[in-house]
């Protein structure tokens, strides 16, 4: 809608611009916060969607970051209004934060759509907050920018850098193997998390922050600037200014989140050694914005891109080092021939413009294509009679000698079954075995937890075994490592072939050929299917969001979104509240 002077009437004017009872209500109650009347003069109203929480250590500093966004909004002539959204603390929430990603997306979508705002800045960082917020915002399609929490400072212990998650897994296995004392293990605890912010390894939080930057939804360096660096506050200020301009120019997520942007994200994901969790998040986001994206795209688009960032868990360094070495703009100079350089960003520049200004200051951290950290990276998508709808693995985090392997299955029906038996010296397992875990998919757990990187049996750790093939319908932390096959679809609870595997069955993994096969003849599998079909169906939760999730969640190859949330709602709300 345009005014008489040719200016576009903003969405917020439907609430704050009316000279009637409804306008009175909308303005008057906002004025109880000390706002003067002239801020309702038609200027852009910018929502600041904040997932601050003391139960989400990654996001515990976002109140302060929000104040810097507000400064920028005021300076640019907008009206900032901060509102909270559900905060999903990966390290604190049970049974798994992933169970609630879609609930956060629903909340963000309805908060943005239902309130009189013209644009939104999303503040989040912990693993599921960023994808949940963006999924919700993209479904409404108002001008949107992201400010991520930023990574913690490098962990320190006994004069060495230690990394979030990655060294937890290493130290924990060392204790179980008798190579590290419990006292030393506990001593590392205080030095690992030295500031607010996300994991400083290339976990899911850092992965998603980098991919959001690569897709153009944030200003440059958003993915890597440490949480406590003053420049993140300055970026928040600049974001506040920029979102006002985006509202005036009507630049929406649908203009940014094109197929080209998703392709850039997948290629960057390979170069940085990103988390496998990014697969389900990008697939879900693509479903919200109507971009055709398949599981195979992750494999095909990253096949010719090696691992270039030497960063834990697939390398040596941490996020601070990556930032100081040149960050994402520097990294993208190394793969510029593989990127869609004309893709636009929220900053008004193209990816090509950003790449043109990128530099690398430490080629040990950010490697050239001719000297990669590892020649193979990205995501391998496996198929076969054990994963007809696909499974994923991260080759740069795996043991090369296990990428092709045939072994005997040792099957665990639930995570509780696994925990009860894995330490048993009598467990029939050896270094050639494959650990198989089921009942941990989107419906079965519910929520698809990060338990796919199963700890190894102590009796094998004592023999010096450091890795085994592990297969599950679960996910794993982006900070984890090993030869781990994840996201097997369909999951066992949904009737997938994983439910048919029995201890002693032989399984063949051929990563280079992208195959995962259960070596049991079809007649025997048919008999097992009949047995399985005769059993009572697994009970579904009795009430609440758990029930809604189990009844409507899609499988991992579709992004684990709720089936009725695919697509967009738009921003129109026609009815008044009084």
Coordinates of C-alpha atoms in Angstrom, one line a residue:
X1 CA 0.0 0.0 0.0
X2 CA 1.3 3.5 -0.9
X3 CA 0.6 6.8 0.7
X4 CA -0.3 10.0 -1.2
X5 CA 3.4 11.1 -1.3
X6 CA 4.4 7.8 -2.9
X7 CA 5.9 6.1 0.2
X8 CA 5.0 2.5 1.0
X9 CA 2.8 2.1 4.0
X10 CA 4.5 -0.2 6.4
X11 CA 2.9 -3.2 8.0
X12 CA 3.1 -1.7 11.5
X13 CA 0.9 1.2 10.4
X14 CA -2.1 -1.1 10.4
X15 CA -1.8 -1.1 14.2
X16 CA -0.1 2.2 15.1
X17 CA -1.3 4.5 12.3
X18 CA -5.1 4.3 12.8
X19 CA -7.0 7.1 14.6
X20 CA -9.7 4.9 16.0
X21 CA -10.2 2.7 19.1
X22 CA -7.9 0.0 17.8
X23 CA -5.1 2.5 17.1
X24 CA -5.6 4.0 20.6
X25 CA -5.2 0.5 22.2
X26 CA -2.1 -0.4 20.2
X27 CA -0.3 2.9 20.9
X28 CA -1.5 3.7 24.4
X29 CA -0.3 0.5 26.0
X30 CA 3.1 0.7 24.2
X31 CA 3.5 4.2 25.7
X32 CA 3.5 2.8 29.2
X33 CA 7.2 1.9 28.5
X34 CA 8.1 5.6 28.2
X35 CA 7.9 5.8 24.4
X36 CA 7.0 9.3 23.1
X37 CA 4.1 9.7 20.7
X38 CA 6.2 10.6 17.7
X39 CA 7.8 7.1 17.4
X40 CA 4.5 6.0 16.0
X41 CA 4.8 8.3 13.0
X42 CA 5.2 5.5 10.4
X43 CA 8.8 4.7 10.9
X44 CA 9.9 1.0 10.6
X45 CA 9.2 -1.0 13.7
X46 CA 12.0 -3.6 14.1
X47 CA 11.5 -6.7 16.2
X48 CA 14.5 -8.1 18.0
X49 CA 13.8 -11.8 18.6
X50 CA 16.0 -12.8 21.5
X51 CA 16.7 -16.3 22.7
X52 CA 18.7 -15.1 25.7
X53 CA 18.5 -17.5 28.6
X54 CA 20.7 -18.4 31.6
X55 CA 19.8 -22.0 30.8
X56 CA 21.4 -21.6 27.3
X57 CA 25.0 -20.7 28.1
X58 CA 25.7 -20.1 24.4
X59 CA 23.2 -17.3 24.4
X60 CA 23.7 -15.9 27.9
X61 CA 25.1 -12.6 26.7
X62 CA 22.4 -11.8 24.1
X63 CA 20.7 -9.2 26.3
X64 CA 23.7 -7.0 25.9
X65 CA 24.0 -7.7 22.2
X66 CA 20.3 -6.7 21.8
X67 CA 21.1 -3.3 23.3
X68 CA 23.6 -2.7 20.5
X69 CA 21.1 -3.7 17.9
X70 CA 18.6 -1.2 19.4
X71 CA 21.2 1.6 19.1
X72 CA 21.5 1.0 15.4
X73 CA 17.8 0.9 14.9
X74 CA 17.3 4.1 16.7
X75 CA 20.1 5.8 14.8
X76 CA 18.6 4.8 11.5
X77 CA 15.2 6.2 12.4
X78 CA 13.4 3.0 13.4
X79 CA 11.6 1.8 16.5
X80 CA 13.2 -1.3 18.1
X81 CA 11.1 -3.7 20.2
X82 CA 12.7 -6.7 21.8
X83 CA 10.8 -9.9 22.4
X84 CA 11.8 -13.3 23.8
X85 CA 11.5 -16.6 22.1
X86 CA 12.0 -20.1 23.4
X87 CA 15.7 -20.8 24.1
X88 CA 17.0 -24.3 23.3
X89 CA 20.1 -25.1 25.4
X90 CA 21.8 -28.0 23.7
X91 CA 23.9 -28.8 26.8
X92 CA 21.0 -28.5 29.3
X93 CA 17.7 -29.6 27.6
X94 CA 16.4 -33.1 27.8
X95 CA 15.6 -35.4 26.1
X96 CA 17.2 -33.4 23.3
X97 CA 17.0 -29.8 22.1
X98 CA 16.2 -31.1 18.6
X99 CA 12.8 -32.2 19.8
X100 CA 11.9 -28.6 20.2
X101 CA 13.4 -27.0 17.1
X102 CA 10.1 -27.0 15.3
X103 CA 8.3 -25.7 18.4
X104 CA 10.6 -22.7 18.4
X105 CA 10.1 -22.3 14.7
X106 CA 6.3 -22.2 15.3
X107 CA 6.6 -19.7 18.1
X108 CA 8.9 -17.4 16.1
X109 CA 6.6 -17.6 13.0
X110 CA 3.5 -16.7 15.0
X111 CA 5.2 -14.0 17.1
X112 CA 6.5 -12.2 13.9
X113 CA 3.3 -12.7 12.0
X114 CA 1.0 -11.7 14.9
X115 CA 2.8 -8.6 16.1
X116 CA 3.0 -5.1 14.4
X117 CA 6.6 -5.2 13.2
X118 CA 8.1 -4.5 9.8
X119 CA 11.4 -6.4 10.1
X120 CA 13.2 -8.7 12.5
X121 CA 16.7 -9.3 13.8
X122 CA 17.2 -12.8 15.1
X123 CA 19.5 -13.2 18.1
X124 CA 20.6 -16.8 18.7
X125 CA 23.5 -19.2 18.4
X126 CA 23.0 -22.5 20.3
X127 CA 22.6 -25.4 17.9
X128 CA 18.8 -25.4 17.4
X129 CA 18.0 -21.8 18.1
X130 CA 19.4 -20.5 14.9
X131 CA 17.7 -22.9 12.5
X132 CA 14.4 -22.7 14.5
X133 CA 14.4 -19.0 14.3
X134 CA 15.2 -18.8 10.7
X135 CA 12.7 -21.4 9.7
X136 CA 10.0 -19.4 11.5
X137 CA 11.1 -16.0 10.1
X138 CA 11.4 -17.4 6.6
X139 CA 7.8 -18.7 6.7
X140 CA 6.6 -15.1 7.4
X141 CA 9.0 -13.5 4.9
X142 CA 9.5 -10.1 6.5
X143 CA 12.9 -8.4 6.2
X144 CA 15.2 -10.5 8.4
X145 CA 18.8 -10.4 9.6
X146 CA 20.8 -12.7 12.0
X147 CA 23.2 -11.9 14.7
X148 CA 24.7 -15.1 16.1
X149 CA 26.0 -15.5 19.6
X150 CA 29.6 -16.1 18.5
X151 CA 32.0 -18.8 19.7
X152 CA 33.5 -18.9 23.2
X153 CA 37.1 -18.0 23.8
X154 CA 39.5 -20.9 23.2
X155 CA 39.5 -23.5 26.0
X156 CA 42.7 -23.8 28.0
X157 CA 44.1 -26.6 30.2
X158 CA 47.7 -27.1 31.3
X159 CA 49.1 -24.7 28.7
X160 CA 47.2 -26.2 25.8
X161 CA 44.1 -25.2 23.8
X162 CA 41.1 -27.6 24.3
X163 CA 37.9 -27.6 22.3
X164 CA 34.3 -27.8 23.3
X165 CA 32.8 -31.2 22.9
X166 CA 35.7 -32.6 20.9
X167 CA 38.0 -32.9 23.8
X168 CA 35.1 -34.0 26.1
X169 CA 34.7 -37.1 23.9
X170 CA 38.5 -37.6 23.8
X171 CA 39.0 -37.2 27.5
X172 CA 36.0 -39.3 28.4
X173 CA 37.3 -42.2 26.3
X174 CA 40.8 -41.7 27.8
X175 CA 39.3 -42.1 31.3
X176 CA 37.4 -45.3 30.2
X177 CA 40.6 -46.6 28.7
X178 CA 42.6 -45.9 31.9
X179 CA 44.8 -43.4 30.1
X180 CA 43.5 -40.3 32.1
X181 CA 42.7 -39.9 35.8
X182 CA 39.3 -38.8 36.9
X183 CA 41.0 -35.9 38.7
X184 CA 42.6 -34.7 35.5
X185 CA 39.3 -35.1 33.7
X186 CA 37.5 -32.9 36.2
X187 CA 40.3 -30.4 36.1
X188 CA 39.8 -29.8 32.4
X189 CA 36.1 -28.9 33.1
X190 CA 36.7 -25.4 34.3
X191 CA 39.1 -24.4 31.5
X192 CA 37.0 -25.6 28.6
X193 CA 34.2 -23.0 28.8
X194 CA 35.8 -19.7 29.7
X195 CA 33.3 -17.2 28.3
X196 CA 29.7 -16.9 27.1
X197 CA 29.2 -18.1 23.5
X198 CA 28.9 -21.3 21.5
X199 CA 31.3 -24.2 21.2
X200 CA 34.6 -22.9 19.7
X201 CA 35.0 -26.1 17.7
X202 CA 33.2 -26.5 14.4
X203 CA 30.1 -27.9 16.1
X204 CA 26.6 -27.3 14.9
X205 CA 26.4 -23.7 16.3
X206 CA 29.5 -22.5 14.6
X207 CA 28.5 -24.5 11.4
X208 CA 25.1 -22.8 11.2
X209 CA 26.5 -19.4 12.0
X210 CA 29.0 -19.8 9.1
X211 CA 26.4 -21.1 6.7
X212 CA 24.0 -18.3 7.5
X213 CA 26.8 -15.9 6.6
X214 CA 27.5 -17.8 3.4
X215 CA 23.9 -17.7 2.5
X216 CA 23.8 -13.9 3.0
X217 CA 21.5 -13.6 6.0
X218 CA 24.1 -11.8 8.1
X219 CA 26.8 -9.3 7.7
X220 CA 30.4 -10.6 7.0
X221 CA 32.3 -12.2 9.9
X222 CA 29.1 -13.0 11.8
X223 CA 30.0 -16.7 11.8
X224 CA 33.4 -16.5 13.5
X225 CA 33.7 -13.3 15.6
X226 CA 34.2 -14.4 19.2
X227 CA 31.2 -13.8 21.5
X228 CA 33.2 -11.5 23.7
X229 CA 34.9 -9.5 20.9
X230 CA 33.8 -5.8 20.9
X231 CA 33.5 -6.1 17.2
X232 CA 30.5 -8.4 17.6
X233 CA 28.7 -5.5 19.4
X234 CA 29.7 -3.2 16.6
X235 CA 28.3 -5.6 14.1
X236 CA 25.1 -5.7 16.1
X237 CA 24.9 -1.9 15.9
X238 CA 25.5 -2.1 12.2
X239 CA 22.8 -4.7 11.8
X240 CA 20.3 -2.5 13.6
X241 CA 21.1 0.3 11.1
X242 CA 20.9 -2.1 8.1
X243 CA 17.6 -3.8 9.0
X244 CA 15.9 -0.4 8.8
X245 CA 17.2 0.1 5.3
X246 CA 16.1 -3.4 4.4
X247 CA 12.5 -2.6 5.5
X248 CA 12.5 0.5 3.5
X249 CA 13.8 -1.4 0.4
X250 CA 11.5 -4.4 1.2
X251 CA 14.3 -6.9 1.0
X252 CA 13.0 -10.2 2.3
X253 CA 14.4 -13.7 3.0
X254 CA 12.8 -15.0 -0.2
X255 CA 15.1 -12.6 -2.1
X256 CA 18.2 -14.0 -0.2
X257 CA 17.4 -17.7 0.3
X258 CA 17.6 -18.8 -3.3
X259 CA 18.9 -22.1 -4.7
X260 CA 22.2 -20.3 -5.3
X261 CA 22.4 -19.5 -1.6
X262 CA 21.8 -23.1 -0.6
X263 CA 24.5 -24.3 -3.0
X264 CA 26.9 -21.8 -1.5
X265 CA 26.1 -23.0 2.0
X266 CA 26.7 -26.7 1.0
X267 CA 30.1 -25.9 -0.6
X268 CA 31.2 -23.8 2.3
X269 CA 30.0 -26.6 4.7
X270 CA 32.5 -29.0 3.0
X271 CA 35.4 -26.5 3.1
X272 CA 34.9 -25.8 6.8
X273 CA 34.2 -29.4 7.9
X274 CA 30.8 -28.6 9.1
X275 CA 28.4 -30.6 11.3
X276 CA 26.2 -33.3 9.9
X277 CA 23.3 -31.6 11.7
X278 CA 23.4 -28.9 9.0
X279 CA 21.9 -31.4 6.6
X280 CA 18.5 -31.7 8.5
X281 CA 18.4 -27.9 9.1
X282 CA 19.1 -26.8 5.6
X283 CA 16.6 -29.4 4.2
X284 CA 13.9 -28.1 6.6
X285 CA 14.7 -24.4 5.7
X286 CA 14.5 -25.2 2.0
X287 CA 11.1 -26.7 2.6
X288 CA 9.9 -23.5 4.2
X289 CA 11.0 -21.2 1.3
X290 CA 10.1 -23.5 -1.6
X291 CA 13.7 -24.3 -2.8
X292 CA 14.2 -27.8 -4.2
X293 CA 16.9 -29.4 -2.2
X294 CA 17.6 -33.1 -1.7
X295 CA 19.9 -35.3 0.3
X296 CA 21.9 -36.0 -2.8
X297 CA 22.7 -32.3 -3.3
X298 CA 24.9 -32.4 -0.2
X299 CA 27.0 -35.1 -1.7
X300 CA 27.1 -33.9 -5.3
X301 CA 27.8 -30.2 -4.5
X302 CA 30.6 -30.9 -2.2
X303 CA 32.3 -33.8 -4.0
X304 CA 35.1 -31.7 -5.4
X305 CA 35.8 -29.5 -2.3
X306 CA 38.4 -30.7 0.2
X307 CA 38.6 -29.8 3.9
X308 CA 40.4 -26.4 4.0
X309 CA 39.9 -25.2 7.5
X310 CA 42.1 -27.0 10.0
X311 CA 39.7 -26.9 12.9
X312 CA 38.5 -29.4 15.5
X313 CA 36.9 -31.9 15.4
X314 CA 38.4 -32.7 11.9
X315 CA 41.6 -30.7 12.5
X316 CA 43.7 -28.9 15.1
X317 CA 42.6 -25.3 15.7
X318 CA 39.6 -23.5 17.2
X319 CA 37.2 -20.8 16.1
X320 CA 39.3 -17.9 17.4
X321 CA 42.1 -19.1 15.2
X322 CA 39.8 -19.4 12.2
X323 CA 38.6 -15.8 12.7
X324 CA 42.0 -14.3 13.1
X325 CA 43.2 -16.3 10.0
X326 CA 40.7 -14.5 7.8
X327 CA 37.4 -16.0 8.7
X328 CA 34.7 -17.0 6.2
X329 CA 35.5 -14.2 3.6
X330 CA 39.1 -15.5 3.6
X331 CA 38.0 -19.1 3.3
X332 CA 35.7 -18.3 0.4
X333 CA 38.6 -16.8 -1.6
X334 CA 39.9 -20.4 -1.8
X335 CA 36.8 -21.8 -3.3
X336 CA 35.5 -18.7 -5.2
X337 CA 35.4 -20.7 -8.5
X338 CA 32.9 -23.0 -6.9
X339 CA 30.6 -20.3 -5.5
X340 CA 27.6 -18.4 -6.9
X341 CA 29.3 -15.0 -6.7
X342 CA 26.2 -13.1 -7.8
X343 CA 24.1 -14.3 -4.8
X344 CA 22.8 -11.3 -2.9
X345 CA 23.2 -10.7 0.8
X346 CA 21.4 -8.7 3.5
X347 CA 24.3 -6.2 3.5
X348 CA 23.4 -5.0 0.0
X349 CA 26.5 -6.6 -1.5
X350 CA 26.9 -9.8 -3.3
X351 CA 29.0 -12.9 -2.2
X352 CA 31.4 -11.9 -5.0
X353 CA 31.9 -8.4 -3.4
X354 CA 32.6 -10.1 -0.1
X355 CA 35.1 -12.5 -1.6
X356 CA 36.9 -9.7 -3.4
X357 CA 37.7 -8.2 0.0
X358 CA 38.6 -11.5 1.7
X359 CA 42.2 -12.3 2.8
X360 CA 43.9 -15.2 4.5
X361 CA 46.5 -14.3 7.1
X362 CA 47.4 -17.8 8.2
X363 CA 47.5 -20.6 5.6
X364 CA 48.0 -23.2 8.3
X365 CA 44.5 -22.6 9.6
X366 CA 42.9 -21.8 6.2
X367 CA 44.6 -23.9 3.6
X368 CA 44.8 -23.5 -0.2
X369 CA 43.1 -26.0 -2.4
X370 CA 46.6 -27.4 -3.3
X371 CA 47.3 -28.2 0.3
X372 CA 44.1 -29.2 2.0
X373 CA 43.8 -30.6 5.6
X374 CA 42.1 -33.6 4.0
X375 CA 41.4 -34.3 0.4
X376 CA 37.8 -35.6 1.0
X377 CA 35.2 -33.6 3.0
X378 CA 31.5 -32.7 2.9
X379 CA 28.8 -35.2 3.4
X380 CA 28.6 -38.7 1.9
X381 CA 25.0 -39.9 1.3
X382 CA 24.7 -43.7 1.6
X383 CA 21.9 -45.9 0.3
X384 CA 21.2 -49.6 0.3
X385 CA 18.8 -52.1 1.8
X386 CA 19.7 -50.8 5.3
X387 CA 19.0 -47.1 4.4
X388 CA 16.6 -47.0 1.4
X389 CA 15.9 -43.3 2.0
X390 CA 19.5 -42.5 2.8
X391 CA 22.0 -42.1 5.6
X392 CA 24.9 -39.7 6.0
X393 CA 28.4 -39.8 7.2
X394 CA 31.2 -37.2 7.5
X395 CA 34.3 -38.6 5.8
X396 CA 36.7 -36.0 7.1
X397 CA 36.0 -37.0 10.7
X398 CA 36.3 -40.8 10.0
X399 CA 39.1 -43.2 10.0
X400 CA 40.2 -43.8 6.4
X401 CA 40.7 -47.5 6.9
X402 CA 37.1 -47.9 8.1
X403 CA 35.5 -46.1 5.2
X404 CA 35.2 -49.5 3.5
X405 CA 34.4 -52.2 6.0
X406 CA 32.5 -55.4 6.5
X407 CA 31.7 -56.6 10.0
X408 CA 29.3 -58.3 12.4
X409 CA 26.5 -56.2 13.9
X410 CA 26.2 -55.7 17.7
X411 CA 22.7 -54.4 18.1
X412 CA 21.3 -52.1 20.8
X413 CA 17.5 -51.5 20.7
X414 CA 17.6 -48.3 22.7
X415 CA 20.1 -45.9 24.2
X416 CA 19.3 -47.3 27.6
X417 CA 20.1 -50.8 26.3
X418 CA 23.4 -49.5 25.0
X419 CA 24.4 -47.9 28.2
X420 CA 23.5 -51.0 30.2
X421 CA 25.6 -53.3 28.1
X422 CA 28.5 -51.4 26.4
X423 CA 30.8 -51.7 29.4
X424 CA 30.1 -55.4 30.1
X425 CA 33.4 -57.4 29.6
X426 CA 31.2 -60.3 28.4
X427 CA 29.8 -58.3 25.5
X428 CA 30.5 -60.2 22.3
X429 CA 32.3 -57.5 20.3
X430 CA 35.7 -57.0 18.7
X431 CA 37.4 -54.3 16.7
X432 CA 35.9 -55.6 13.4
X433 CA 32.3 -55.4 14.8
X434 CA 29.8 -52.6 13.9
X435 CA 27.8 -51.1 16.7
X436 CA 24.2 -50.6 15.7
X437 CA 21.8 -48.4 17.7
X438 CA 18.1 -48.0 16.9
X439 CA 15.1 -46.4 18.5
X440 CA 16.7 -43.0 18.3
X441 CA 15.1 -41.4 15.3
X442 CA 12.8 -38.4 15.0
X443 CA 9.8 -40.4 16.2
X444 CA 11.4 -43.1 18.2
X445 CA 13.3 -41.2 20.9
X446 CA 11.5 -38.8 20.2
X447 CA 13.5 -36.0 18.8
X448 CA 16.6 -37.7 17.3
X449 CA 19.2 -37.1 19.9
X450 CA 23.0 -36.7 19.5
X451 CA 23.9 -40.2 20.6
X452 CA 25.2 -41.7 17.3
X453 CA 28.8 -41.4 18.2
X454 CA 28.5 -44.2 20.7
X455 CA 31.4 -44.7 23.1
X456 CA 33.5 -47.7 22.4
X457 CA 33.6 -50.8 24.7
X458 CA 36.2 -50.4 27.4
X459 CA 37.7 -53.8 26.6
X460 CA 38.5 -52.6 23.1
X461 CA 39.8 -49.2 24.3
X462 CA 42.2 -51.1 26.6
X463 CA 43.6 -52.8 23.5
X464 CA 44.2 -49.5 21.8
X465 CA 41.1 -49.4 19.6
X466 CA 40.2 -45.8 18.8
X467 CA 37.4 -46.1 16.3
X468 CA 34.7 -48.5 15.1
X469 CA 32.0 -48.3 12.5
X470 CA 28.8 -47.1 14.3
X471 CA 25.4 -47.0 12.6
X472 CA 22.2 -45.5 13.9
X473 CA 19.0 -43.5 13.2
X474 CA 20.3 -40.8 15.6
X475 CA 22.4 -37.7 15.1
X476 CA 25.7 -36.8 16.6
X477 CA 27.2 -33.6 17.9
X478 CA 29.0 -31.5 15.3
X479 CA 31.9 -31.6 17.8
X480 CA 32.1 -35.4 17.6
X481 CA 34.2 -37.5 15.3
X482 CA 34.7 -41.1 14.2
X483 CA 33.4 -43.5 11.5
X484 CA 29.8 -42.9 12.3
X485 CA 26.8 -43.5 10.0
X486 CA 23.9 -41.3 11.0
X487 CA 20.3 -40.3 10.1
X488 CA 19.4 -43.8 8.7
X489 CA 16.0 -43.3 7.0
X490 CA 13.4 -44.5 7.5
X491 CA 14.2 -44.8 11.2
X492 CA 13.5 -48.1 12.9
X493 CA 10.4 -46.8 14.8
X494 CA 8.9 -45.9 11.4
X495 CA 9.4 -49.4 10.1
X496 CA 12.8 -48.8 8.5
X497 CA 15.1 -51.8 7.8
X498 CA 17.3 -50.9 10.8
X499 CA 14.5 -52.6 12.9
X500 CA 15.3 -55.9 11.1
X501 CA 19.0 -56.1 12.0
X502 CA 20.0 -58.7 14.5
X503 CA 23.3 -59.2 16.4
X504 CA 25.5 -61.4 14.3
X505 CA 24.2 -60.1 10.9
X506 CA 26.9 -59.0 8.6
X507 CA 26.8 -55.4 7.3
X508 CA 28.9 -53.9 4.5
X509 CA 29.8 -50.2 4.4
X510 CA 31.3 -48.9 1.2
X511 CA 31.7 -45.2 1.7
X512 CA 33.4 -44.5 -1.7
X513 CA 30.6 -46.3 -3.4
X514 CA 28.0 -44.7 -1.1
X515 CA 26.4 -48.0 -0.1
X516 CA 25.2 -49.5 3.2
X517 CA 24.0 -53.1 3.0
X518 CA 22.6 -55.6 5.4
X519 CA 24.0 -59.0 4.1
X520 CA 20.9 -61.0 4.9
X521 CA 18.9 -62.8 2.2
X522 CA 15.5 -61.4 1.2
X523 CA 13.5 -64.4 2.4
X524 CA 14.9 -64.0 5.9
X525 CA 14.2 -60.3 5.9
X526 CA 10.6 -60.9 4.7
X527 CA 10.2 -63.3 7.7
X528 CA 11.5 -60.7 10.1
X529 CA 9.2 -58.1 8.6
X530 CA 6.3 -60.3 9.2
X531 CA 7.4 -60.9 12.8
X532 CA 7.8 -57.1 13.3
X533 CA 4.4 -56.3 11.8
X534 CA 2.7 -58.7 14.2
X535 CA 4.1 -56.9 17.2
X536 CA 2.0 -54.2 18.9
X537 CA 2.7 -50.7 17.5
X538 CA 4.9 -48.5 19.7
X539 CA 2.8 -46.2 21.9
X540 CA 2.8 -42.6 21.1
X541 CA 3.0 -39.9 23.8
X542 CA -0.4 -39.2 25.5
X543 CA -0.5 -35.4 25.2
X544 CA 1.2 -32.1 24.5
X545 CA 3.9 -31.2 22.1
X546 CA 5.5 -34.6 22.3
X547 CA 2.4 -36.1 20.8
X548 CA 2.1 -33.4 18.1
X549 CA 5.8 -34.0 17.2
X550 CA 5.5 -37.8 16.9
X551 CA 2.3 -37.6 14.8
X552 CA 3.7 -35.1 12.3
X553 CA 7.5 -35.1 12.2
X554 CA 9.0 -36.1 8.9
X555 CA 12.0 -38.3 8.5
X556 CA 15.6 -37.1 8.4
X557 CA 15.9 -37.1 4.6
X558 CA 13.1 -34.5 4.6
X559 CA 14.7 -32.3 7.4
X560 CA 12.6 -33.5 10.4
X561 CA 10.2 -30.6 10.0
X562 CA 6.5 -31.1 10.9
X563 CA 4.6 -32.0 7.8
X564 CA 2.0 -29.2 8.2
X565 CA 4.7 -26.5 8.5
X566 CA 6.3 -27.0 5.1
X567 CA 5.8 -23.9 3.1
X568 CA 5.0 -20.4 4.3
X569 CA 2.3 -18.5 6.2
X570 CA 3.0 -15.0 4.9
X571 CA 2.7 -11.9 7.0
X572 CA -0.9 -11.0 6.6
X573 CA -3.3 -10.9 9.5
X574 CA -6.7 -9.4 8.6
X575 CA -8.6 -9.5 11.9
X576 CA -8.2 -7.1 14.8
X577 CA -7.8 -8.1 18.5
X578 CA -10.7 -6.1 19.9

